[in-house]
Short mmCIF file of C-alpha atoms in Angstrom, two decimals:
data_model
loop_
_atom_site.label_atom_id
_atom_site.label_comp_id
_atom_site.label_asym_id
_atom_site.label_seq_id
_atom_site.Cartn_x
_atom_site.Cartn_y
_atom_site.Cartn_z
CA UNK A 241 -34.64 -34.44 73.09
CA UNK A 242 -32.56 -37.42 73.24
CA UNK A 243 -35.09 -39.88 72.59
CA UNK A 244 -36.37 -38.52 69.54
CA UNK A 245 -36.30 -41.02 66.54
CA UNK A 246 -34.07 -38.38 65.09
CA UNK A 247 -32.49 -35.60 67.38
CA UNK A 248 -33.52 -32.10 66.65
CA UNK A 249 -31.99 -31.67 63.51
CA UNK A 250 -30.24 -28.21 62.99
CA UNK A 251 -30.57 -26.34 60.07
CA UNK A 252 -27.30 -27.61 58.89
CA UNK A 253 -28.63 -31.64 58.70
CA UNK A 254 -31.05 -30.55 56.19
CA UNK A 255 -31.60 -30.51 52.84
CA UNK A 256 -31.24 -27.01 51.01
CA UNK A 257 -34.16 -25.24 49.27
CA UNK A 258 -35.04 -25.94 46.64
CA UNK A 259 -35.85 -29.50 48.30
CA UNK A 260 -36.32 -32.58 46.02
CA UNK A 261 -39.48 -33.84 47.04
CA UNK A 262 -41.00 -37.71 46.88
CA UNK A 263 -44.56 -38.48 47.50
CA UNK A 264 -45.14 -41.94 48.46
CA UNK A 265 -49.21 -41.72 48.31
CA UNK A 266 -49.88 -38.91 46.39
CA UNK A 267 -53.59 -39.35 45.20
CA UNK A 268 -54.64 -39.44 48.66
CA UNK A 269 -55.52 -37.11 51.35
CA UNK A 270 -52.47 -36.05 52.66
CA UNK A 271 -51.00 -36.72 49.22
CA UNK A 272 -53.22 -34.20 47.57
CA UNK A 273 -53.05 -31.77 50.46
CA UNK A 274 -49.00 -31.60 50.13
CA UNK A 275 -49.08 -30.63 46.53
CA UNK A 276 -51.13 -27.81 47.21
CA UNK A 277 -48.76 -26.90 49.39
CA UNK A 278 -45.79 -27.12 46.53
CA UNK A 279 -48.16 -25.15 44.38
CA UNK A 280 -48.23 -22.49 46.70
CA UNK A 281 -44.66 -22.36 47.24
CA UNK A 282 -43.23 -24.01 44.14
CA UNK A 283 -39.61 -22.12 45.00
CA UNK A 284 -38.89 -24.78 47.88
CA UNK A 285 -39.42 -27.64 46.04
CA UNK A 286 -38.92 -29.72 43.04
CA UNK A 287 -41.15 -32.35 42.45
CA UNK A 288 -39.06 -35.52 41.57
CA UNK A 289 -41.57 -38.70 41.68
CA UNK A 290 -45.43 -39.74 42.94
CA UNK A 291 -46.69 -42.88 43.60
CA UNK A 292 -49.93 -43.18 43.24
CA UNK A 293 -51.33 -46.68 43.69
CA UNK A 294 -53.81 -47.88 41.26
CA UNK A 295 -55.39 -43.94 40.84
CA UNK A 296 -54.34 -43.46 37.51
CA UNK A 297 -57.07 -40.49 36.50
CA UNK A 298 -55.29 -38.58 39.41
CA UNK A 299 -51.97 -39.18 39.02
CA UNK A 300 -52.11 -38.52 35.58
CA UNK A 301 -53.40 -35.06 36.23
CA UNK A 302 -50.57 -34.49 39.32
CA UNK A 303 -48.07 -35.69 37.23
CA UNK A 304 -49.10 -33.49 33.95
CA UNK A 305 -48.94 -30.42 36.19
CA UNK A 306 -45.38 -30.91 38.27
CA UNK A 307 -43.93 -33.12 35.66
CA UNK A 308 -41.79 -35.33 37.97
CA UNK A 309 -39.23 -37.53 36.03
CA UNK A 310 -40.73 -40.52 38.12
CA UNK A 311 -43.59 -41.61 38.80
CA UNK A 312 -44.77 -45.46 40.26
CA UNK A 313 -48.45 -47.24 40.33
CA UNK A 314 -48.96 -50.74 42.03
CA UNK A 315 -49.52 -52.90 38.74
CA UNK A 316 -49.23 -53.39 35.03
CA UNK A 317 -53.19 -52.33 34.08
CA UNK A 318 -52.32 -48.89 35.97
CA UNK A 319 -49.06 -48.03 34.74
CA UNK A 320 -50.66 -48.74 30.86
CA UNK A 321 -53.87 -46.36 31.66
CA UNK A 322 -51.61 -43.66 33.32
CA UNK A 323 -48.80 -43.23 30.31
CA UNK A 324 -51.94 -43.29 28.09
CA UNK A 325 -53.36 -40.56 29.36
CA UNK A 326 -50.23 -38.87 30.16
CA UNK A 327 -49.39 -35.55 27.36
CA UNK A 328 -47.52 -36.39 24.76
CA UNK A 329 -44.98 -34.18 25.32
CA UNK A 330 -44.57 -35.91 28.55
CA UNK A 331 -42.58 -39.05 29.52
CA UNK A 332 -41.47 -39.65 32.66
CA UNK A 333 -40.07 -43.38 33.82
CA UNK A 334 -43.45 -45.28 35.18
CA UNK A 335 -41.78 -47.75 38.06
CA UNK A 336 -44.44 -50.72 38.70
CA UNK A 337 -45.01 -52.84 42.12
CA UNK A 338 -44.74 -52.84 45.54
CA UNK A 339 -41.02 -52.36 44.90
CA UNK A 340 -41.12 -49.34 43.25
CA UNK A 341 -42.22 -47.06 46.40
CA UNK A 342 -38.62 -48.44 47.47
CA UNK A 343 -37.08 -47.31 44.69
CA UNK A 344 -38.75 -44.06 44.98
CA UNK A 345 -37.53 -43.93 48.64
CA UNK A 346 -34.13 -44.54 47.96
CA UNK A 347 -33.24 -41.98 44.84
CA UNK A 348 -30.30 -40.43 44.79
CA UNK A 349 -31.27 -37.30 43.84
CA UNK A 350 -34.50 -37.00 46.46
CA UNK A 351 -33.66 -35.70 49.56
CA UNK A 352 -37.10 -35.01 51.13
CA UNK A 353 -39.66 -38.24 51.26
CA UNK A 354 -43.58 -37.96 52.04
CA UNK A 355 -44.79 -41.18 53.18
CA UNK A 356 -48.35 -40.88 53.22
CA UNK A 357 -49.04 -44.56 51.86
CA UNK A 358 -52.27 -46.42 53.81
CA UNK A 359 -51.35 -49.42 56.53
CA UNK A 360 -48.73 -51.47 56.42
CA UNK A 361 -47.83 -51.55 52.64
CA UNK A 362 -46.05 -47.76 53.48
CA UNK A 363 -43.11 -50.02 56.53
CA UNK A 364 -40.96 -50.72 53.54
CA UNK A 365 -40.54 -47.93 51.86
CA UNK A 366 -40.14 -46.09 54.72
CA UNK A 367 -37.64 -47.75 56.46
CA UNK A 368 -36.19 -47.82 53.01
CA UNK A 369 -36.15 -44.04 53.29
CA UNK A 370 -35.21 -44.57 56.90
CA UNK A 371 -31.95 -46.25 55.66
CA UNK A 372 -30.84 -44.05 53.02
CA UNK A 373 -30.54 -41.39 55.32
CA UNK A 374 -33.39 -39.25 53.30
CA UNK A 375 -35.22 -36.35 54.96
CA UNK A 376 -38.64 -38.29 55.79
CA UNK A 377 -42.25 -36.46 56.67
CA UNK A 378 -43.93 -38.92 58.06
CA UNK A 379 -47.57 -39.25 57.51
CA UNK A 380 -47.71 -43.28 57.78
CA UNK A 381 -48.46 -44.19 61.52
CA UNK A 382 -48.41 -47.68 60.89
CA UNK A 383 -44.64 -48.42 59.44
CA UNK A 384 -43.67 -47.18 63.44
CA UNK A 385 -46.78 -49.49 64.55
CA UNK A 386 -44.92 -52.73 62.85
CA UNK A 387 -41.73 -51.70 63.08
CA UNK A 388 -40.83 -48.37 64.94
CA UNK A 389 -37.65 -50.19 66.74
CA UNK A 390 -36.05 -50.79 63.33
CA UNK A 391 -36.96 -47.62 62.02
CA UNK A 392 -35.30 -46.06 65.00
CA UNK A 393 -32.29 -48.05 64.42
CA UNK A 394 -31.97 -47.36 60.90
CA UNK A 395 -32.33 -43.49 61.92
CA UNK A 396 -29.35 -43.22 64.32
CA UNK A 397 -27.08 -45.16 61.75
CA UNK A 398 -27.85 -43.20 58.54
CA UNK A 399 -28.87 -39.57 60.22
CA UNK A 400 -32.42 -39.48 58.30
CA UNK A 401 -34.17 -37.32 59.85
CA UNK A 402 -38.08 -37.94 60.99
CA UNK A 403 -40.78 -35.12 60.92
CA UNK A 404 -44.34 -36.32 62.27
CA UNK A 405 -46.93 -35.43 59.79
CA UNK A 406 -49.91 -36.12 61.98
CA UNK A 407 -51.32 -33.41 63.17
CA UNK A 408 -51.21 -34.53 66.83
CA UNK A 409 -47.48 -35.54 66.39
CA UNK A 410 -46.04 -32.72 64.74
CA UNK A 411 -48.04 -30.41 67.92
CA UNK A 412 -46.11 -32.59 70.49
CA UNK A 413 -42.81 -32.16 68.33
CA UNK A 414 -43.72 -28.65 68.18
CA UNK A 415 -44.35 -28.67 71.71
CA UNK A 416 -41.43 -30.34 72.91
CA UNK A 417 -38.59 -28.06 70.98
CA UNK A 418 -36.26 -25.85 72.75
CA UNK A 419 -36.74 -27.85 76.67
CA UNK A 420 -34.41 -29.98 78.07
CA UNK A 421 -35.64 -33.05 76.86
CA UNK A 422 -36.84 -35.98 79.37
CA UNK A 423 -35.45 -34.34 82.40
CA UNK A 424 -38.22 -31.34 81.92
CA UNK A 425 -40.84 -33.84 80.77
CA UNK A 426 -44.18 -34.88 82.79
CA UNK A 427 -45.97 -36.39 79.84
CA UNK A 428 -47.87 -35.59 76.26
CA UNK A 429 -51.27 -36.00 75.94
CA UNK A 430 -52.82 -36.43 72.68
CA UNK A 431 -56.63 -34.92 71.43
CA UNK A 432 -58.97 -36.96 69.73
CA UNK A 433 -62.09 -35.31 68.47
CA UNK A 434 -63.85 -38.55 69.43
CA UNK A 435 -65.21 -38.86 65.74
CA UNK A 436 -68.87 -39.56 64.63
CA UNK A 437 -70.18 -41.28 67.20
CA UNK A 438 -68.56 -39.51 70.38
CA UNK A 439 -71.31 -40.08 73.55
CA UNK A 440 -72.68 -43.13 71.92
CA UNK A 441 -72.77 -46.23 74.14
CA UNK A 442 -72.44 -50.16 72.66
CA UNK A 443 -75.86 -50.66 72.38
CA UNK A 444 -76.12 -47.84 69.52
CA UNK A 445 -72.61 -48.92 67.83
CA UNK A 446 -74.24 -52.74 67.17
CA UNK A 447 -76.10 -50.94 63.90
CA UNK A 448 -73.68 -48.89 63.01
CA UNK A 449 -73.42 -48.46 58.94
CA UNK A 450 -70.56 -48.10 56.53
CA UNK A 451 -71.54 -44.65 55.54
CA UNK A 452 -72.58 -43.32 59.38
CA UNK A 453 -68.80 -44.32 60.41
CA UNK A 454 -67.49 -42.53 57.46
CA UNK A 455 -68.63 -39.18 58.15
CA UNK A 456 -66.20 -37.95 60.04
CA UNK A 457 -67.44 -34.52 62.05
CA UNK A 458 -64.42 -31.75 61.41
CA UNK A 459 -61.92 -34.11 59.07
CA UNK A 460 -61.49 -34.39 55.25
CA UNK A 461 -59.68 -38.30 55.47
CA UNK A 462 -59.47 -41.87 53.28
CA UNK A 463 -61.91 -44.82 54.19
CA UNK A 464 -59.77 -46.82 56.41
CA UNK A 465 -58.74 -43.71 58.89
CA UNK A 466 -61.97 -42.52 58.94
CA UNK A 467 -63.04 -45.74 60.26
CA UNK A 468 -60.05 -46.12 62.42
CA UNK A 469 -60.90 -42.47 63.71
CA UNK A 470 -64.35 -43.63 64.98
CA UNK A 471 -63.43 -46.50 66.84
CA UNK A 472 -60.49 -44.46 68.28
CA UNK A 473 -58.24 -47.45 67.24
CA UNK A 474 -56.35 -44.66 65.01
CA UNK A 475 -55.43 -42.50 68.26
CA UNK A 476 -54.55 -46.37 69.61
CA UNK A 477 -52.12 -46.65 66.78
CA UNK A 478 -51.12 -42.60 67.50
CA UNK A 479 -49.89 -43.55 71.83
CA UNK A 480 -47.86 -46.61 69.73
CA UNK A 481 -46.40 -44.00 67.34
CA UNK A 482 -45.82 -41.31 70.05
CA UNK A 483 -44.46 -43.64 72.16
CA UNK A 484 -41.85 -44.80 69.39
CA UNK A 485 -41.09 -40.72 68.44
CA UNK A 486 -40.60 -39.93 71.53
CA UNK A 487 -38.75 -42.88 73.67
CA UNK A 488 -42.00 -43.17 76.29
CA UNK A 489 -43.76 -45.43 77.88
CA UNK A 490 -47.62 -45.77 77.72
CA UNK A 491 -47.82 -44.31 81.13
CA UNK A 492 -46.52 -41.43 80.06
CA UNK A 493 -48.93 -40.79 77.42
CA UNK A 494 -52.64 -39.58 77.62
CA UNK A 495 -55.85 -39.41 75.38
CA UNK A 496 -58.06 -36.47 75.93
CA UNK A 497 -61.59 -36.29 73.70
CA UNK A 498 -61.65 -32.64 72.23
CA UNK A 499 -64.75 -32.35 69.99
CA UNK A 500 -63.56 -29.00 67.88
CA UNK A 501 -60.38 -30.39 67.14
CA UNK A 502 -58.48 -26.99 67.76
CA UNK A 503 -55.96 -28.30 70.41
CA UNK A 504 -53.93 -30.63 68.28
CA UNK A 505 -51.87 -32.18 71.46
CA UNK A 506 -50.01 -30.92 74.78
CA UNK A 507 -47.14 -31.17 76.20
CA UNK A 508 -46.80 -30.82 80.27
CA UNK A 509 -43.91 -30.28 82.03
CA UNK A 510 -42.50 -31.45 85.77
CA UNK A 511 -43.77 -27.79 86.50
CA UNK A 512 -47.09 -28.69 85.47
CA UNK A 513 -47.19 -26.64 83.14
CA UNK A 514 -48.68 -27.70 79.31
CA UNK A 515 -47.80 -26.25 76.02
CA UNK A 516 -50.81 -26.67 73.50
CA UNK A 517 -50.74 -26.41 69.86
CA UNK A 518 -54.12 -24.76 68.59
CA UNK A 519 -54.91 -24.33 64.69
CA UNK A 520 -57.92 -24.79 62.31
CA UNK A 521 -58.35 -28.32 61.72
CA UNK A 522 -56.13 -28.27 57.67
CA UNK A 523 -53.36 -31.36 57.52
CA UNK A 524 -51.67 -28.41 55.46
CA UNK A 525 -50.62 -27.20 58.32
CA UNK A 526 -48.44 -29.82 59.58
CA UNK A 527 -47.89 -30.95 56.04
CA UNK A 528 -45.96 -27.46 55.31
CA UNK A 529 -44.37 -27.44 58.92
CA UNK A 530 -42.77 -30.86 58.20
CA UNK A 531 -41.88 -30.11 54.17
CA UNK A 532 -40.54 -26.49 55.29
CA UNK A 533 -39.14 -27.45 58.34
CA UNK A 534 -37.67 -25.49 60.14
CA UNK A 535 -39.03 -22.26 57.52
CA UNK A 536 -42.82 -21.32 58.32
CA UNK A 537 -44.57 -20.20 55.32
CA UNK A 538 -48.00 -18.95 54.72
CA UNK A 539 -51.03 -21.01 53.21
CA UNK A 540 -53.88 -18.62 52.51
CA UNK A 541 -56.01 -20.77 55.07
CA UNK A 542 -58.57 -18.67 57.41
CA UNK A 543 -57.25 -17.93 61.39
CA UNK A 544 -58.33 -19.26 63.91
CA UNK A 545 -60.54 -16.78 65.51
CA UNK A 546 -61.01 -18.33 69.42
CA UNK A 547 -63.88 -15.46 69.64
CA UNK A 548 -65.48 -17.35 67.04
CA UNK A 549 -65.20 -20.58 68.45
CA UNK A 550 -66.61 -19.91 71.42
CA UNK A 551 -65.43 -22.43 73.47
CA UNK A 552 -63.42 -25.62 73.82
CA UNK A 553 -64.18 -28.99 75.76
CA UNK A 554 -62.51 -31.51 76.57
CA UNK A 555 -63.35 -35.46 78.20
CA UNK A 556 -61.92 -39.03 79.17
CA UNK A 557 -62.43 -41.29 76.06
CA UNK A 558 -64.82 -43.69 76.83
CA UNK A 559 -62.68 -47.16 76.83
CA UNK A 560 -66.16 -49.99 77.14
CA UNK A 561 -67.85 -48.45 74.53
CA UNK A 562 -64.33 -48.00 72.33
CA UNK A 563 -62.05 -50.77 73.18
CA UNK A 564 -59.97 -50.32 70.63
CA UNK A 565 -57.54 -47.72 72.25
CA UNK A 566 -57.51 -50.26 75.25
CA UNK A 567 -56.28 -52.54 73.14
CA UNK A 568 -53.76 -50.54 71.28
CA UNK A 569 -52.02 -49.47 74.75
CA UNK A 570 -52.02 -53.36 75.81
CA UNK A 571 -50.60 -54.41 72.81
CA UNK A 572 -47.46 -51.65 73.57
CA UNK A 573 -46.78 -52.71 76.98
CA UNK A 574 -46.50 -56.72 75.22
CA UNK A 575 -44.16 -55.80 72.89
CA UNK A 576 -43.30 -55.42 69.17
CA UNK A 577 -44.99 -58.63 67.83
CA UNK A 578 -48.40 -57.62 69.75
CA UNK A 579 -48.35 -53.93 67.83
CA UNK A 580 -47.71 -55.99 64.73
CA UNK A 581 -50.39 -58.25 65.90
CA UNK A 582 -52.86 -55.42 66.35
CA UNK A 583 -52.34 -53.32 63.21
CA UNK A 584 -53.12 -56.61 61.33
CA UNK A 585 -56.31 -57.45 62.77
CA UNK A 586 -57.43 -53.97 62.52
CA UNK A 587 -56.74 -53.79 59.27
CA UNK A 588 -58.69 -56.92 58.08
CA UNK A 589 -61.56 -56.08 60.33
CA UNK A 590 -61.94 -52.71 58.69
CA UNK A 591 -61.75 -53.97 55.25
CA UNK A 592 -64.10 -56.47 56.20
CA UNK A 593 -66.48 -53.77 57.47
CA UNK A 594 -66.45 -51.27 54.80
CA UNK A 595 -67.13 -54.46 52.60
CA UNK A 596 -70.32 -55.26 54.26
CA UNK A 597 -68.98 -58.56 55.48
CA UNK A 598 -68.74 -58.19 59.77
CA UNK A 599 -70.49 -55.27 62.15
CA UNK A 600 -69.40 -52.44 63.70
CA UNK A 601 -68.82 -53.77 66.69
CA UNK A 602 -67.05 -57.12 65.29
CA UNK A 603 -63.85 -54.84 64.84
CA UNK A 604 -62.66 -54.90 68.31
CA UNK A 605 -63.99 -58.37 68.88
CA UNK A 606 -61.69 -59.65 66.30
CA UNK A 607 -58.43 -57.25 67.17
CA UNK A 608 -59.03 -58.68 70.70
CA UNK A 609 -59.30 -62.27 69.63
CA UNK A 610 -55.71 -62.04 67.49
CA UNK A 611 -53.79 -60.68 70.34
CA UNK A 612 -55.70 -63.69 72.96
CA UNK A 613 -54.78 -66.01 70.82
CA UNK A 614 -51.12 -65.13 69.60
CA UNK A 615 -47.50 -66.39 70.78
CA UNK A 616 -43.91 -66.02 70.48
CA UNK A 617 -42.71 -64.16 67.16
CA UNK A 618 -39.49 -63.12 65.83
CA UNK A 619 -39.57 -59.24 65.32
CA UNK A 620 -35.76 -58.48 64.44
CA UNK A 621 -36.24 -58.04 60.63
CA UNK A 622 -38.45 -56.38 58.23
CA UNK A 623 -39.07 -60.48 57.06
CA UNK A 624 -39.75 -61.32 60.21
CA UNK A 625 -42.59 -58.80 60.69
CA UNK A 626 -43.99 -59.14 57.79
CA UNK A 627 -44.56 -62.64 57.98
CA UNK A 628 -46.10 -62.03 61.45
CA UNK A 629 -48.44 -59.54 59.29
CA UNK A 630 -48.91 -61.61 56.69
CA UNK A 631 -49.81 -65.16 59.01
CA UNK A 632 -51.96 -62.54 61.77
CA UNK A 633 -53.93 -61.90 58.19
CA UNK A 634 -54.45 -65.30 57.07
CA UNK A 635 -55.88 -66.51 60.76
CA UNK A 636 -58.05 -63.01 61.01
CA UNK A 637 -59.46 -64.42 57.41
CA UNK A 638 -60.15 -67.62 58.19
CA UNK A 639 -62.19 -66.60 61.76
CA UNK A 640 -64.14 -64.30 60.15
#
């Protein structure tokens, strides 16, 4: 499909197997998740470097097992407590700072990148990756929320190539291979399971607590998207990614509510006909499709057995109770300073939240406020948007 932020790549644009593997965010979710699937399969890859934030006790224990020569943390403190309890016989290059996912991104001898790193903090690196011409599985929603149009830029010059990691994403890339690209296409609609509090109306979100929006029903995920999954400002931030993947405009893209979480996303066709991707609800799955790509391989997971689950529903997400996909799919049609915008103010209200410090419901009061109250902005550089990030911070701060 034309518009793809990469075209479909043939099995000659990618890396051979055994692929040298980077994960950017490797003590998380999706981190942890990919190195299980590496353990399984530890033929098609060689581990070459994890990041791992400030999680030292974890990446100590990742790192003593696939024995990467690199490995990065986010500050000094970290990097000391990680080669401490590194083995002895063990001693791999520790790369400290923000700067060091970059340098991760960028290694000569990797050829296959995981960004799975939380918010903004993963744009760099992965337009780093983006611009080295790596093989990149991406798992970080928000580097195409701040800055998909450079990303997409730096794509087309350098021939990286750009796997969606999410689960809906890689079902509508899934969906979408072997057609005839935009002509064939009616639109993609993406599932959302409508998280905890699905049905709920504002007047039960006002009380909502820090550990009720963290229990997400059929999803194993970090704070932050967990949060973002039950205000359905993470399938807001999805329609900006999709719409960046895939060339479209809002109007061409959809959210369904889908409470078992077995269709990932559908694609329909001028025909009216839709292609749906089903599958138990494991990010292995489109973890392995993305670092196998375009080789299937097995993961030992249990089958989906339809007779089982009984039946599947589906409903229109309720937009007054959960403004924040409302909000997402205004701030796409205003352009790439209001997605910056957005993702800035979301991120500051949930940190705020899980910290005790605003409501529930003050999330999409203060998203809403930053994109009232915003003007003109210079988006044409990575500076540029992360000053916007940076300033949209400060004034989200300073309200609060």
């Amino acid at each position: 499909m034309k518009s793809y932020i990469s075209p479909w790549p043939g099995a000659a644009t990618l890396p051979r197997f055994p692929r040298s593997l980077v994960i950017l965010g490797a003590t998380g979710s999706i981190g942890t998740s990919a190195l299980k699937v590496v353990e399984r399969h530890p033929a098609l890859f060689r581990v070459t470097a994890l990041a791992g934030g400030r999680n030292a006790a974890k990446l100590a224990e990742q790192a003593a097992r696939f024995r990467p020569p690199f490995l990065a943390v986010l500050d000094q403190p970290t990097a000391t407590t990680l080669r401490d309890a590194l083995p002895r016989d063990y001693s791999p290059e520790i790369l400290v700072g923000p700067e060091a996912y970059i340098t991760l991104a960028e290694l000569p001898e990797a050829d296959l990148i995981l960004s799975t790193i939380v918010g903004a903090a993963g744009f760099l690196p992965t337009l780093a990756a983006a611009r080295a011409g790596k093989m990149l599985a991406l798992a970080n929603k928000e580097s195409l929320v701040l800055g998909g149009h450079l990303i997409r830029e730096a794509c087309h010059r350098s021939g990286a190539v750009v796997l969606p990691v999410d689960s809906e994403h890689n079902a509508l890339f899934q969906g979408l291979l072997g057609h005839n690209g935009e002509a064939d296409l009616s639109r993609i609609i993406l599932t959302a399971s409508g998280g905890p509090f699905r049905g709920k109306d504002r007047e039960f979100l006002r009380n909502v607590t820090r550990r009720q929006a963290l229990a997400h029903p059929n999803w194993d995920m970090g704070a932050k998207i967990s949060v973002d999954s039950s205000t359905l400002m993470n399938k807001g931030l999805e329609v900006i990614e999709a719409c960046h993947l895939y060339g479209l405009p809002v109007s061409q893209v959809d959210v369904v509510v889908h409470p078992q979480s077995i269709v990932h996303s559908l694609v329909e066709y001028v025909d009216g006909s839709q292609l749906a991707h089903m599958g138990v609800p494991d990010m292995q799955i489109p973890i392995a499709h993305c670092l196998c790509f375009p080789k299937r391989v097995p993961l030992g997971m249990p089958r989906l057995d339809l007779a089982q689950v009984g039946s599947l529903t589906f409903e229109a997400p309720d937009l007054e109770a959960f403004p924040c996909l409302r909000l997402a799919m205004r701030a796409y049609d205003s352009g790439p300073a209001a997605t910056i915008v957005l993702n800035a103010a979301n991120e500051v209200a949930v940190d705020l939240f899980l910290k005790e410090r605003i409501a529930y419901l003050d999330i999409p009061a203060m998203i809403e406020k930053a994109l009232d109250s915003m003007g003109a902005s210079e988006t044409d550089t990575a500076e540029a948007i992360l000053e916007l990030d940076r300033e949209t911070r400060k004034k989200c701060l300073a309200t609060a």
